[in-house]
Amino acid sequence: MFLPKKTLEEKIRSFLEEDLGQGDITTSLLIPDGTIVEGEMIAKEEGIIAGIEEATTFLESQSFQIEALISDGSRVKEKTGVLKIIGDARTLLSTERTLLNILTRMSGIATTTYRLVEKVRNAGFKTRVACTRKVAPGLSYLDKKAVMLGGGDTHRLHLDDLVLIKDNHLAVVGDIQKAVKQARETVSFSKKIEIEVSTVEEALEAIKSGADIVMLDNFSPKEIRETMRMLKKNRLRDKVLVEASGGINEQNLLEYVATEVDIVSLGEITNSTKALDISLEIKKVKKQMI
Amino acid sequence: MFLPKKTLEEKIRSFLEEDLGQGDITTSLLIPDGTIVEGEMIAKEEGIIAGIEEATTFLESQSFQIEALISDGSRVKEKTGVLKIIGDARTLLSTERTLLNILTRMSGIATTTYRLVEKVRNAGFKTRVACTRKVAPGLSYLDKKAVMLGGGDTHRLHLDDLVLIKDNHLAVVGDIQKAVKQARETVSFSKKIEIEVSTVEEALEAIKSGADIVMLDNFSPKEIRETMRMLKKNRLRDKVLVEASGGINEQNLLEYVATEVDIVSLGEITNSTKALDISLEIKKVKKQMI
Amino acid sequence: MFLPKKTLEEKIRSFLEEDLGQGDITTSLLIPDGTIVEGEMIAKEEGIIAGIEEATTFLESQSFQIEALISDGSRVKEKTGVLKIIGDARTLLSTERTLLNILTRMSGIATTTYRLVEKVRNAGFKTRVACTRKVAPGLSYLDKKAVMLGGGDTHRLHLDDLVLIKDNHLAVVGDIQKAVKQARETVSFSKKIEIEVSTVEEALEAIKSGADIVMLDNFSPKEIRETMRMLKKNRLRDKVLVEASGGINEQNLLEYVATEVDIVSLGEITNSTKALDISLEIKKVKKQMI
Amino acid sequence: MFLPKKTLEEKIRSFLEEDLGQGDITTSLLIPDGTIVEGEMIAKEEGIIAGIEEATTFLESQSFQIEALISDGSRVKEKTGVLKIIGDARTLLSTERTLLNILTRMSGIATTTYRLVEKVRNAGFKTRVACTRKVAPGLSYLDKKAVMLGGGDTHRLHLDDLVLIKDNHLAVVGDIQKAVKQARETVSFSKKIEIEVSTVEEALEAIKSGADIVMLDNFSPKEIRETMRMLKKNRLRDKVLVEASGGINEQNLLEYVATEVDIVSLGEITNSTKALDISLEIKKVKKQMI
Amino acid sequence: MFLPKKTLEEKIRSFLEEDLGQGDITTSLLIPDGTIVEGEMIAKEEGIIAGIEEATTFLESQSFQIEALISDGSRVKEKTGVLKIIGDARTLLSTERTLLNILTRMSGIATTTYRLVEKVRNAGFKTRVACTRKVAPGLSYLDKKAVMLGGGDTHRLHLDDLVLIKDNHLAVVGDIQKAVKQARETVSFSKKIEIEVSTVEEALEAIKSGADIVMLDNFSPKEIRETMRMLKKNRLRDKVLVEASGGINEQNLLEYVATEVDIVSLGEITNSTKALDISLEIKKVKKQMI
Amino acid sequence: MFLPKKTLEEKIRSFLEEDLGQGDITTSLLIPDGTIVEGEMIAKEEGIIAGIEEATTFLESQSFQIEALISDGSRVKEKTGVLKIIGDARTLLSTERTLLNILTRMSGIATTTYRLVEKVRNAGFKTRVACTRKVAPGLSYLDKKAVMLGGGDTHRLHLDDLVLIKDNHLAVVGDIQKAVKQARETVSFSKKIEIEVSTVEEALEAIKSGADIVMLDNFSPKEIRETMRMLKKNRLRDKVLVEASGGINEQNLLEYVATEVDIVSLGEITNSTKALDISLEIKKVKKQMI
């Protein structure tokens, strides 16, 4: 998910715009033009940091001197400095909140993802922990990148990068076999085909029809195990990736993982987030940049 | 926070863009052009609904027939229909997720806000429950409108609509009295002036200097009570609004409210959200719109 | 009204776009690539300069060396150098007119504002001289900032930063008391409430209902004085700011100010502007930048 | 200057955005959703109306019923209805000011232009009265269209539609003959070439070099007459259009026109405008659209 | 590649903007407002039509009555009507060229693609004929959709939808095995991994390392056959898709196809296009729409 | 067609966006952050290079060190280095294709144009070879600039820079004389007027009516000669520019040129392009920029 600096900078500028309106009146009233400050972004609680690339790209484009004390994806203890910043006080004070909103959201998502992934790894599994498209509106890039930095799987990035046949598609098309076959014939060779199913029978039909990935939607762990048993029995297990989705949370995660599916996906990683507490402290005030 | 339909539609279209990429390949492979479906958005859990105006504005602009079963700000029980939708299947299936991401985030925020406000009202207080600028990046409009629909106070909408002198401003300016006075003289008569303070003494100084609102930052309930006592003693209570902020959460909310401040504000209303579970069910498939 | 440089630069770039079209053909035909010139923007007539920040931000982003000979808000005599510019000739010649259009409009507005404010101050009054939302379409930022630099009051910056109940709102709502009360209960504590009235009785009703500001619309000075008398009699004068609006111009300004209202507002400050004459003179031509 | 409706609508929407911010809070607090009003835009003073196409295009896109009582470019007496509007009250009240800002600016420019053109016609001349590129930043389309509706000449619409060699180009290039020749050889056959000169000699040189149009910059009427005499003497008068520019205003206009130049151009038409007074009156309030 | 109508309409509007500038002066000078015309877009030569959806979406959004005489992807003979159009003359004349530029480019690409695909099918092969990312700048959507309508394979739609390790990546990474392995471990399960190789040995190494697709870059048909032979010998043929790329054109196409690769890709499908001749004929002129 | 660097950079960034999507996943998986590479863009075949300004402007804005080995409009032999590039590997690899798409398209168009122009010059004629508005959608700037660099005439750049009355306008207006007269009276003095005619009689009528340019549409060389003869006979030849258009291609070009028209225009220069083969080779890899 690499974006050239100018493109990333533009994305962040667009977030700022909504907050700035006709400009920061407090800052322009109180902070003398030309004031230089030294500040530090500090993580107030333990977690995984994400958003450093976004913050530094924006700040460097505004002529700040930046020293990243930590790299994206790193784990920090509470009260750890994350980013040292030297530059124009007016610019820093008027963009502080938006930059922190990016960092705290991304770090929150990365931290949750990391905790889930560790739980799976510590239990001895290699199952992938994936997010879904249940992101904040317009924040797919930030949210998915944070999942990646937390060690999770980003799943689809766009509606154009994976054929994913869901229940509502089947409500129109009617027939799993026909749907998979039709997709396979027409779609580019560069795409995988995934299909969402709601019974063991549908899972078998989907795989026989040539799906690359099958999503077991709202299956109980018991139903998943039964499905996996049937796949092996039909010698289909190696031909397909199996994703479990629906009803999975931090508490019951290992029950799902234990079924030996390849992927578990959770909407709540990105739609029920908890911000990581990070704040900016002004350390020094200089009148003029050297 | 009224926006004309075209403006709102454009905002939602911009959210869609990130998801659509070069277009929905699943839908174009499987759903015949001209297919009309009837669907319903259904709340799967109890809560306050927000985002109906946003969803209907967008869908109507795409020639859907819409029937809102509930109005924004209403409370629903689990398994309640929210919105009936009749129209083009391809458009609905390719925009479903983004529209649900708007509805589930806004409804989640409205539900949390409502729960906090009810807690305060049920305890017999009129204290305002406000959010802060700790929103998702670029989603200030959606997040603040959801707070409003949940009965909360939106606080600042922009950096240009309230002078709010924070700790980092004071780190540069140095002097509360000077800061308030300077702001008062220069800023438009149409703006209020708020200042963030960290001790009782600062609070008194701020109010004497003419601040309209004083924010007690990270004060314990005990410290707040002491401050309120001093205000009354100095006959300053009626001249100012008092906001408590920092460290407040659902658990300790009433302790803060009991101090008789005018406003309590919580960053977590908008930065640590829990989506309300809402989904789209296709009910009928017609081949051609009548 | 502080905007970070990148945001301001983008705003100015958008103004340029309309003029550039597919590019400046005169410049590309005649001016050799790599030519460096030294130029100076010169005020041809006396006035208050505004727009220096806008011009320098844009020019610096294009690698020009800039020396501001005057700061925004300063008064200049005729034939005064305002800005020294060294840099790429093609860029300067193709952006000259747009930059001058910004400077001459903003300086024109600042000059008019300053003249009005001085008239009030010289007559011994502290009354605020405010502009309105009658700006050039899309130029609210430039116009209001120019008013501020001329010493005027910017009034509302957006439809979201002040509740201002106007005659057309009352034509729908019907009742002043109900309107103010409804606004007070629902709007954020961070906003003031202003109401436009057309009779003395309405003014009293508005203030009793809790308006923070009352706008006397198209009142004659005599009617205003009568209103002020009634306010004092009812001990309401200290509870409210009073704005006079409608029919005020440079000639009759002092008659309105003498009524002791707090604010006078004039649409013509921003909608009937006179550009200050400023032009660019090329002083030296160098072939290659050192 | 015809733009398809969608393009024009988008342009107007962009002007609205700056004013709307996070939405109109007054309207959303006070005006019930679904309220329909009937209003009329009324010219309060005599003038030429411009901006009807812009206002109706925007309002129709928002489902308003519109009846234009006057067409663009028409002359109205004071207190004349311009536009009847029936539709959503919230949308009308939140866009009223921006639409009026468009109409009042455009009508103001059209009125001034018309007055100048009439003065020339009444004195028996056919001289074209042109504006320049001294428009409000980003408002070239609105300003130039208003000039056209007032009967004036729009001059260049972009930096790409006429080669106009100005003093600052000559400061770099040095030589009129070389500049015109170089332009003629390289530029598309579809473009005219104009050159700004400051002496009679330069005028002759420019025309001999093949310029299509020569601009006499800051010539006194006497100097212009001398130039015209020399042109005739050299049998060059029919080969070129002559434009007088610089120092021309409403007072001295006829002195310049009397010199028999083809075009007089005035920066003040677009940079020192006086808004025509137009306002919106709500006539009726209905609760629900039929 | 389905896009909702509003999104598609916006894309086309952005193409129009570059052409319109300050508006169509010819049309506004000559065509009376309110004139309605009936026109027909007619293919002047044989080919495959593409771009109907784009043209109709835009025209319908501008209130035109449209009758598509042919559907996207259909083959037409010379002088075949493609689209009947009734609506506003000014809008049609000012957008005609841009709409035709879309249709003629897309139809040209679809026609070429179809001819290549037919050549392969007629020779008895099922090989996919794919385009590459060598599209016109910013026209990936139009170009790839045209390829799809011509029966070709769209290949990657974005830099985010397939891992494609090219020679320049390997110039940095150095090692095929390491590159594939690293990609496989980190990238989402929803993505395929393709690698570009330049020798038979590299091809084998890539496939053994787990690549899903191997691209034989600039291999001669003979070298490809040798590679295919080695794949079969190593029992790797079924584990991978093989794409031949580089140096393939319409003349030598069947030589490459005969090697039994799965995909042949040609840059020239989209970067060396020949427009299909389509033009608009005005059939009738009505003064007022009924 | 000069654009300031920031404006040009923005245009190129917009082309990149379509390709980048959520970011380049291959590059972010494989290329270590901070890797510096040295690369060279190399023309693989003979031709005229165009697009250097575009590529360098973008790359320099991303902090690359650039050495242009050739200037825009130069002729190169096959295997000639065009541009040396040192900078961030990730940025280069993710933007390489878009930059090459700009260079190969522009160079292809410049090469074709140059070949046509040389053919005309070598046959001893000075006739201008012009392109039309048949460009790729949204690429008018790139396409027309490439034509200019190849020595061709750009013709109209916008719908606002030349009055060009085409057959479809006449289908509505009906009368050549009326159309030209109406245009002449109303349009700015800064514009030329061209009219498309289909018979010798129409050509004469157009010129007598005052058209500056007449376009002989789909005339055979014989018909053109007859027209030229009639123009001379009527002493109209010197009053007008004559453009031949329709049915002209590289093969028959000289037959048209030999008629002594002033301009020949060909749609295929820009709508049936052949990319010039240019590619990027990574020469060296450094780990860290010095």
PDB file of C-alpha atoms in Angstrom, chain A residues 4-162:
ATOM      1  CA  PRO A   4       4.158   8.512  -3.370  1.00  0.00           C
ATOM      2  CA  LYS A   5       4.648  11.347  -0.873  1.00  0.00           C
ATOM      3  CA  LYS A   6       2.733  13.942  -2.884  1.00  0.00           C
ATOM      4  CA  THR A   7      -0.278  11.686  -3.124  1.00  0.00           C
ATOM      5  CA  LEU A   8      -0.238  10.870   0.561  1.00  0.00           C
ATOM      6  CA  GLU A   9       0.252  14.508   1.468  1.00  0.00           C
ATOM      7  CA  GLU A  10      -2.780  15.450  -0.613  1.00  0.00           C
ATOM      8  CA  LYS A  11      -4.908  12.826   1.119  1.00  0.00           C
ATOM      9  CA  ILE A  12      -3.978  14.209   4.526  1.00  0.00           C
ATOM     10  CA  ARG A  13      -4.524  17.775   3.384  1.00  0.00           C
ATOM     11  CA  SER A  14      -8.067  16.792   2.442  1.00  0.00           C
ATOM     12  CA  PHE A  15      -8.721  15.588   6.002  1.00  0.00           C
ATOM     13  CA  LEU A  16      -7.401  18.876   7.336  1.00  0.00           C
ATOM     14  CA  GLU A  17      -9.679  20.938   5.180  1.00  0.00           C
ATOM     15  CA  GLU A  18     -12.813  19.873   6.975  1.00  0.00           C
ATOM     16  CA  ASP A  19     -11.403  21.058  10.281  1.00  0.00           C
ATOM     17  CA  LEU A  20      -9.754  24.268   9.131  1.00  0.00           C
ATOM     18  CA  GLY A  21     -12.742  25.973   7.555  1.00  0.00           C
ATOM     19  CA  GLN A  22     -11.782  29.614   7.028  1.00  0.00           C
ATOM     20  CA  GLY A  23      -8.694  29.064   9.142  1.00  0.00           C
ATOM     21  CA  ASP A  24      -7.734  28.640  12.781  1.00  0.00           C
ATOM     22  CA  ILE A  25      -8.833  31.800  14.561  1.00  0.00           C
ATOM     23  CA  THR A  26      -7.345  30.953  17.949  1.00  0.00           C
ATOM     24  CA  THR A  27      -3.898  30.407  16.517  1.00  0.00           C
ATOM     25  CA  SER A  28      -3.956  33.502  14.357  1.00  0.00           C
ATOM     26  CA  LEU A  29      -5.095  35.635  17.297  1.00  0.00           C
ATOM     27  CA  LEU A  30      -2.505  34.387  19.769  1.00  0.00           C
ATOM     28  CA  ILE A  31       0.568  32.867  18.157  1.00  0.00           C
ATOM     29  CA  PRO A  32       2.998  35.340  16.592  1.00  0.00           C
ATOM     30  CA  ASP A  33       3.926  34.667  12.983  1.00  0.00           C
ATOM     31  CA  GLY A  34       7.380  33.103  12.762  1.00  0.00           C
ATOM     32  CA  THR A  35       7.296  31.364  16.153  1.00  0.00           C
ATOM     33  CA  ILE A  36       9.126  28.056  16.124  1.00  0.00           C
ATOM     34  CA  VAL A  37       8.323  25.307  18.590  1.00  0.00           C
ATOM     35  CA  GLU A  38       9.708  21.934  19.476  1.00  0.00           C
ATOM     36  CA  GLY A  39       7.126  19.333  20.293  1.00  0.00           C
ATOM     37  CA  GLU A  40       6.806  15.625  20.836  1.00  0.00           C
ATOM     38  CA  MET A  41       4.010  13.221  20.151  1.00  0.00           C
ATOM     39  CA  ILE A  42       3.815  10.850  23.067  1.00  0.00           C
ATOM     40  CA  ALA A  43       1.925   7.582  23.385  1.00  0.00           C
ATOM     41  CA  LYS A  44       0.130   7.656  26.726  1.00  0.00           C
ATOM     42  CA  GLU A  45      -0.672   3.967  26.708  1.00  0.00           C
ATOM     43  CA  GLU A  46       0.833   0.713  25.467  1.00  0.00           C
ATOM     44  CA  GLY A  47       0.139  -0.310  21.910  1.00  0.00           C
ATOM     45  CA  ILE A  48       1.249  -0.625  18.305  1.00  0.00           C
ATOM     46  CA  ILE A  49       2.026   2.628  16.549  1.00  0.00           C
ATOM     47  CA  ALA A  50       0.671   3.339  13.065  1.00  0.00           C
ATOM     48  CA  GLY A  51       0.411   6.599  11.141  1.00  0.00           C
ATOM     49  CA  ILE A  52       4.033   7.754  11.463  1.00  0.00           C
ATOM     50  CA  GLU A  53       4.490   7.738   7.680  1.00  0.00           C
ATOM     51  CA  GLU A  54       1.322   9.795   7.251  1.00  0.00           C
ATOM     52  CA  ALA A  55       2.254  12.347   9.917  1.00  0.00           C
ATOM     53  CA  THR A  56       5.867  12.759   8.804  1.00  0.00           C
ATOM     54  CA  THR A  57       4.974  13.021   5.126  1.00  0.00           C
ATOM     55  CA  PHE A  58       2.583  15.833   5.866  1.00  0.00           C
ATOM     56  CA  LEU A  59       4.837  17.646   8.336  1.00  0.00           C
ATOM     57  CA  GLU A  60       7.921  17.421   6.122  1.00  0.00           C
ATOM     58  CA  SER A  61       5.934  18.890   3.248  1.00  0.00           C
ATOM     59  CA  GLN A  62       5.334  21.862   5.570  1.00  0.00           C
ATOM     60  CA  SER A  63       9.075  22.245   6.238  1.00  0.00           C
ATOM     61  CA  PHE A  64       9.100  20.676   9.692  1.00  0.00           C
ATOM     62  CA  GLN A  65      12.190  18.875  10.970  1.00  0.00           C
ATOM     63  CA  ILE A  66      11.023  15.483  12.041  1.00  0.00           C
ATOM     64  CA  GLU A  67      12.623  12.691  13.992  1.00  0.00           C
ATOM     65  CA  ALA A  68      10.606   9.519  14.157  1.00  0.00           C
ATOM     66  CA  LEU A  69      11.449   7.892  17.493  1.00  0.00           C
ATOM     67  CA  ILE A  70       9.620   4.741  16.564  1.00  0.00           C
ATOM     68  CA  SER A  71       8.771   3.103  13.245  1.00  0.00           C
ATOM     69  CA  ASP A  72       5.311   2.187  12.014  1.00  0.00           C
ATOM     70  CA  GLY A  73       4.228  -1.185  13.369  1.00  0.00           C
ATOM     71  CA  SER A  74       6.404  -0.984  16.493  1.00  0.00           C
ATOM     72  CA  ARG A  75       5.123  -1.781  19.941  1.00  0.00           C
ATOM     73  CA  VAL A  76       5.471   0.947  22.546  1.00  0.00           C
ATOM     74  CA  LYS A  77       5.054   1.065  26.296  1.00  0.00           C
ATOM     75  CA  GLU A  78       3.014   3.826  27.898  1.00  0.00           C
ATOM     76  CA  LYS A  79       4.572   7.290  27.965  1.00  0.00           C
ATOM     77  CA  THR A  80       6.807   6.652  24.976  1.00  0.00           C
ATOM     78  CA  GLY A  81       7.850   9.435  22.644  1.00  0.00           C
ATOM     79  CA  VAL A  82       6.811   8.692  19.093  1.00  0.00           C
ATOM     80  CA  LEU A  83       7.745  11.697  16.990  1.00  0.00           C
ATOM     81  CA  LYS A  84       9.912  14.760  17.575  1.00  0.00           C
ATOM     82  CA  ILE A  85       8.806  17.831  15.661  1.00  0.00           C
ATOM     83  CA  ILE A  86      10.470  21.213  15.157  1.00  0.00           C
ATOM     84  CA  GLY A  87       8.823  23.902  13.103  1.00  0.00           C
ATOM     85  CA  ASP A  88       6.252  26.635  12.675  1.00  0.00           C
ATOM     86  CA  ALA A  89       4.043  26.944  15.747  1.00  0.00           C
ATOM     87  CA  ARG A  90       0.958  28.183  13.903  1.00  0.00           C
ATOM     88  CA  THR A  91       1.015  25.293  11.477  1.00  0.00           C
ATOM     89  CA  LEU A  92       1.601  22.740  14.206  1.00  0.00           C
ATOM     90  CA  LEU A  93      -1.171  24.007  16.456  1.00  0.00           C
ATOM     91  CA  SER A  94      -3.695  24.175  13.650  1.00  0.00           C
ATOM     92  CA  THR A  95      -2.961  20.685  12.325  1.00  0.00           C
ATOM     93  CA  GLU A  96      -2.206  18.917  15.626  1.00  0.00           C
ATOM     94  CA  ARG A  97      -5.684  17.533  16.137  1.00  0.00           C
ATOM     95  CA  THR A  98      -6.103  16.131  12.638  1.00  0.00           C
ATOM     96  CA  LEU A  99      -2.677  14.498  12.732  1.00  0.00           C
ATOM     97  CA  LEU A 100      -3.428  13.016  16.138  1.00  0.00           C
ATOM     98  CA  ASN A 101      -6.803  11.791  14.889  1.00  0.00           C
ATOM     99  CA  ILE A 102      -4.941   9.896  12.161  1.00  0.00           C
ATOM    100  CA  LEU A 103      -2.323   8.476  14.529  1.00  0.00           C
ATOM    101  CA  THR A 104      -4.708   7.553  17.331  1.00  0.00           C
ATOM    102  CA  ARG A 105      -7.182   5.833  15.015  1.00  0.00           C
ATOM    103  CA  MET A 106      -4.547   3.949  13.051  1.00  0.00           C
ATOM    104  CA  SER A 107      -2.645   2.977  16.191  1.00  0.00           C
ATOM    105  CA  GLY A 108      -5.860   1.859  17.848  1.00  0.00           C
ATOM    106  CA  ILE A 109      -6.683  -0.391  14.912  1.00  0.00           C
ATOM    107  CA  ALA A 110      -3.109  -1.712  14.703  1.00  0.00           C
ATOM    108  CA  THR A 111      -3.117  -2.449  18.429  1.00  0.00           C
ATOM    109  CA  THR A 112      -6.367  -4.406  18.312  1.00  0.00           C
ATOM    110  CA  THR A 113      -5.216  -6.305  15.247  1.00  0.00           C
ATOM    111  CA  TYR A 114      -1.914  -7.146  16.861  1.00  0.00           C
ATOM    112  CA  ARG A 115      -3.623  -8.443  20.008  1.00  0.00           C
ATOM    113  CA  LEU A 116      -5.849 -10.720  17.936  1.00  0.00           C
ATOM    114  CA  VAL A 117      -2.962 -11.976  15.819  1.00  0.00           C
ATOM    115  CA  GLU A 118      -0.820 -12.650  18.883  1.00  0.00           C
ATOM    116  CA  LYS A 119      -3.647 -14.594  20.484  1.00  0.00           C
ATOM    117  CA  VAL A 120      -3.774 -16.812  17.417  1.00  0.00           C
ATOM    118  CA  ARG A 121       0.001 -17.200  17.165  1.00  0.00           C
ATOM    119  CA  ASN A 122       0.358 -17.870  20.903  1.00  0.00           C
ATOM    120  CA  ALA A 123      -2.208 -20.650  20.577  1.00  0.00           C
ATOM    121  CA  GLY A 124       0.024 -22.184  17.914  1.00  0.00           C
ATOM    122  CA  PHE A 125      -1.981 -21.323  14.787  1.00  0.00           C
ATOM    123  CA  LYS A 126      -1.042 -19.665  11.518  1.00  0.00           C
ATOM    124  CA  THR A 127      -4.574 -18.580  10.671  1.00  0.00           C
ATOM    125  CA  ARG A 128      -4.778 -15.187   9.056  1.00  0.00           C
ATOM    126  CA  VAL A 129      -6.737 -12.531  10.900  1.00  0.00           C
ATOM    127  CA  ALA A 130      -8.412 -10.310   8.327  1.00  0.00           C
ATOM    128  CA  CYS A 131     -10.460  -7.149   8.381  1.00  0.00           C
ATOM    129  CA  THR A 132     -13.416  -6.533   6.065  1.00  0.00           C
ATOM    130  CA  ARG A 133     -14.781  -3.574   4.089  1.00  0.00           C
ATOM    131  CA  LYS A 134     -16.552  -2.363   7.250  1.00  0.00           C
ATOM    132  CA  VAL A 135     -14.271   0.655   7.529  1.00  0.00           C
ATOM    133  CA  ALA A 136     -15.040   4.257   8.382  1.00  0.00           C
ATOM    134  CA  PRO A 137     -16.490   5.940   5.270  1.00  0.00           C
ATOM    135  CA  GLY A 138     -13.657   7.131   3.055  1.00  0.00           C
ATOM    136  CA  LEU A 139     -10.957   5.797   5.371  1.00  0.00           C
ATOM    137  CA  SER A 140     -10.283   2.481   3.712  1.00  0.00           C
ATOM    138  CA  TYR A 141      -6.652   3.385   3.078  1.00  0.00           C
ATOM    139  CA  LEU A 142      -5.919   4.409   6.677  1.00  0.00           C
ATOM    140  CA  ASP A 143      -7.884   1.571   8.227  1.00  0.00           C
ATOM    141  CA  LYS A 144      -6.496  -1.214   6.031  1.00  0.00           C
ATOM    142  CA  LYS A 145      -2.946   0.042   6.324  1.00  0.00           C
ATOM    143  CA  ALA A 146      -3.300   0.031  10.107  1.00  0.00           C
ATOM    144  CA  VAL A 147      -4.518  -3.576   9.976  1.00  0.00           C
ATOM    145  CA  MET A 148      -1.476  -4.476   7.885  1.00  0.00           C
ATOM    146  CA  LEU A 149       0.861  -2.777  10.357  1.00  0.00           C
ATOM    147  CA  GLY A 150      -0.770  -4.729  13.170  1.00  0.00           C
ATOM    148  CA  GLY A 151       0.008  -7.965  11.345  1.00  0.00           C
ATOM    149  CA  GLY A 152      -3.449  -8.553   9.950  1.00  0.00           C
ATOM    150  CA  ASP A 153      -4.675  -9.300   6.441  1.00  0.00           C
ATOM    151  CA  THR A 154      -6.182  -6.358   4.527  1.00  0.00           C
ATOM    152  CA  HIS A 155      -8.670  -8.420   2.520  1.00  0.00           C
ATOM    153  CA  ARG A 156     -10.163  -6.600  -0.502  1.00  0.00           C
ATOM    154  CA  LEU A 157      -8.908  -3.034  -1.075  1.00  0.00           C
ATOM    155  CA  HIS A 158     -11.497  -2.153  -3.701  1.00  0.00           C
ATOM    156  CA  LEU A 159     -14.590  -3.533  -5.335  1.00  0.00           C
ATOM    157  CA  ASP A 160     -12.379  -4.244  -8.312  1.00  0.00           C
ATOM    158  CA  ASP A 161      -9.707  -6.477  -6.846  1.00  0.00           C
ATOM    159  CA  LEU A 162     -11.478  -9.713  -5.910  1.00  0.00           C
TER     160      LEU A 162
END
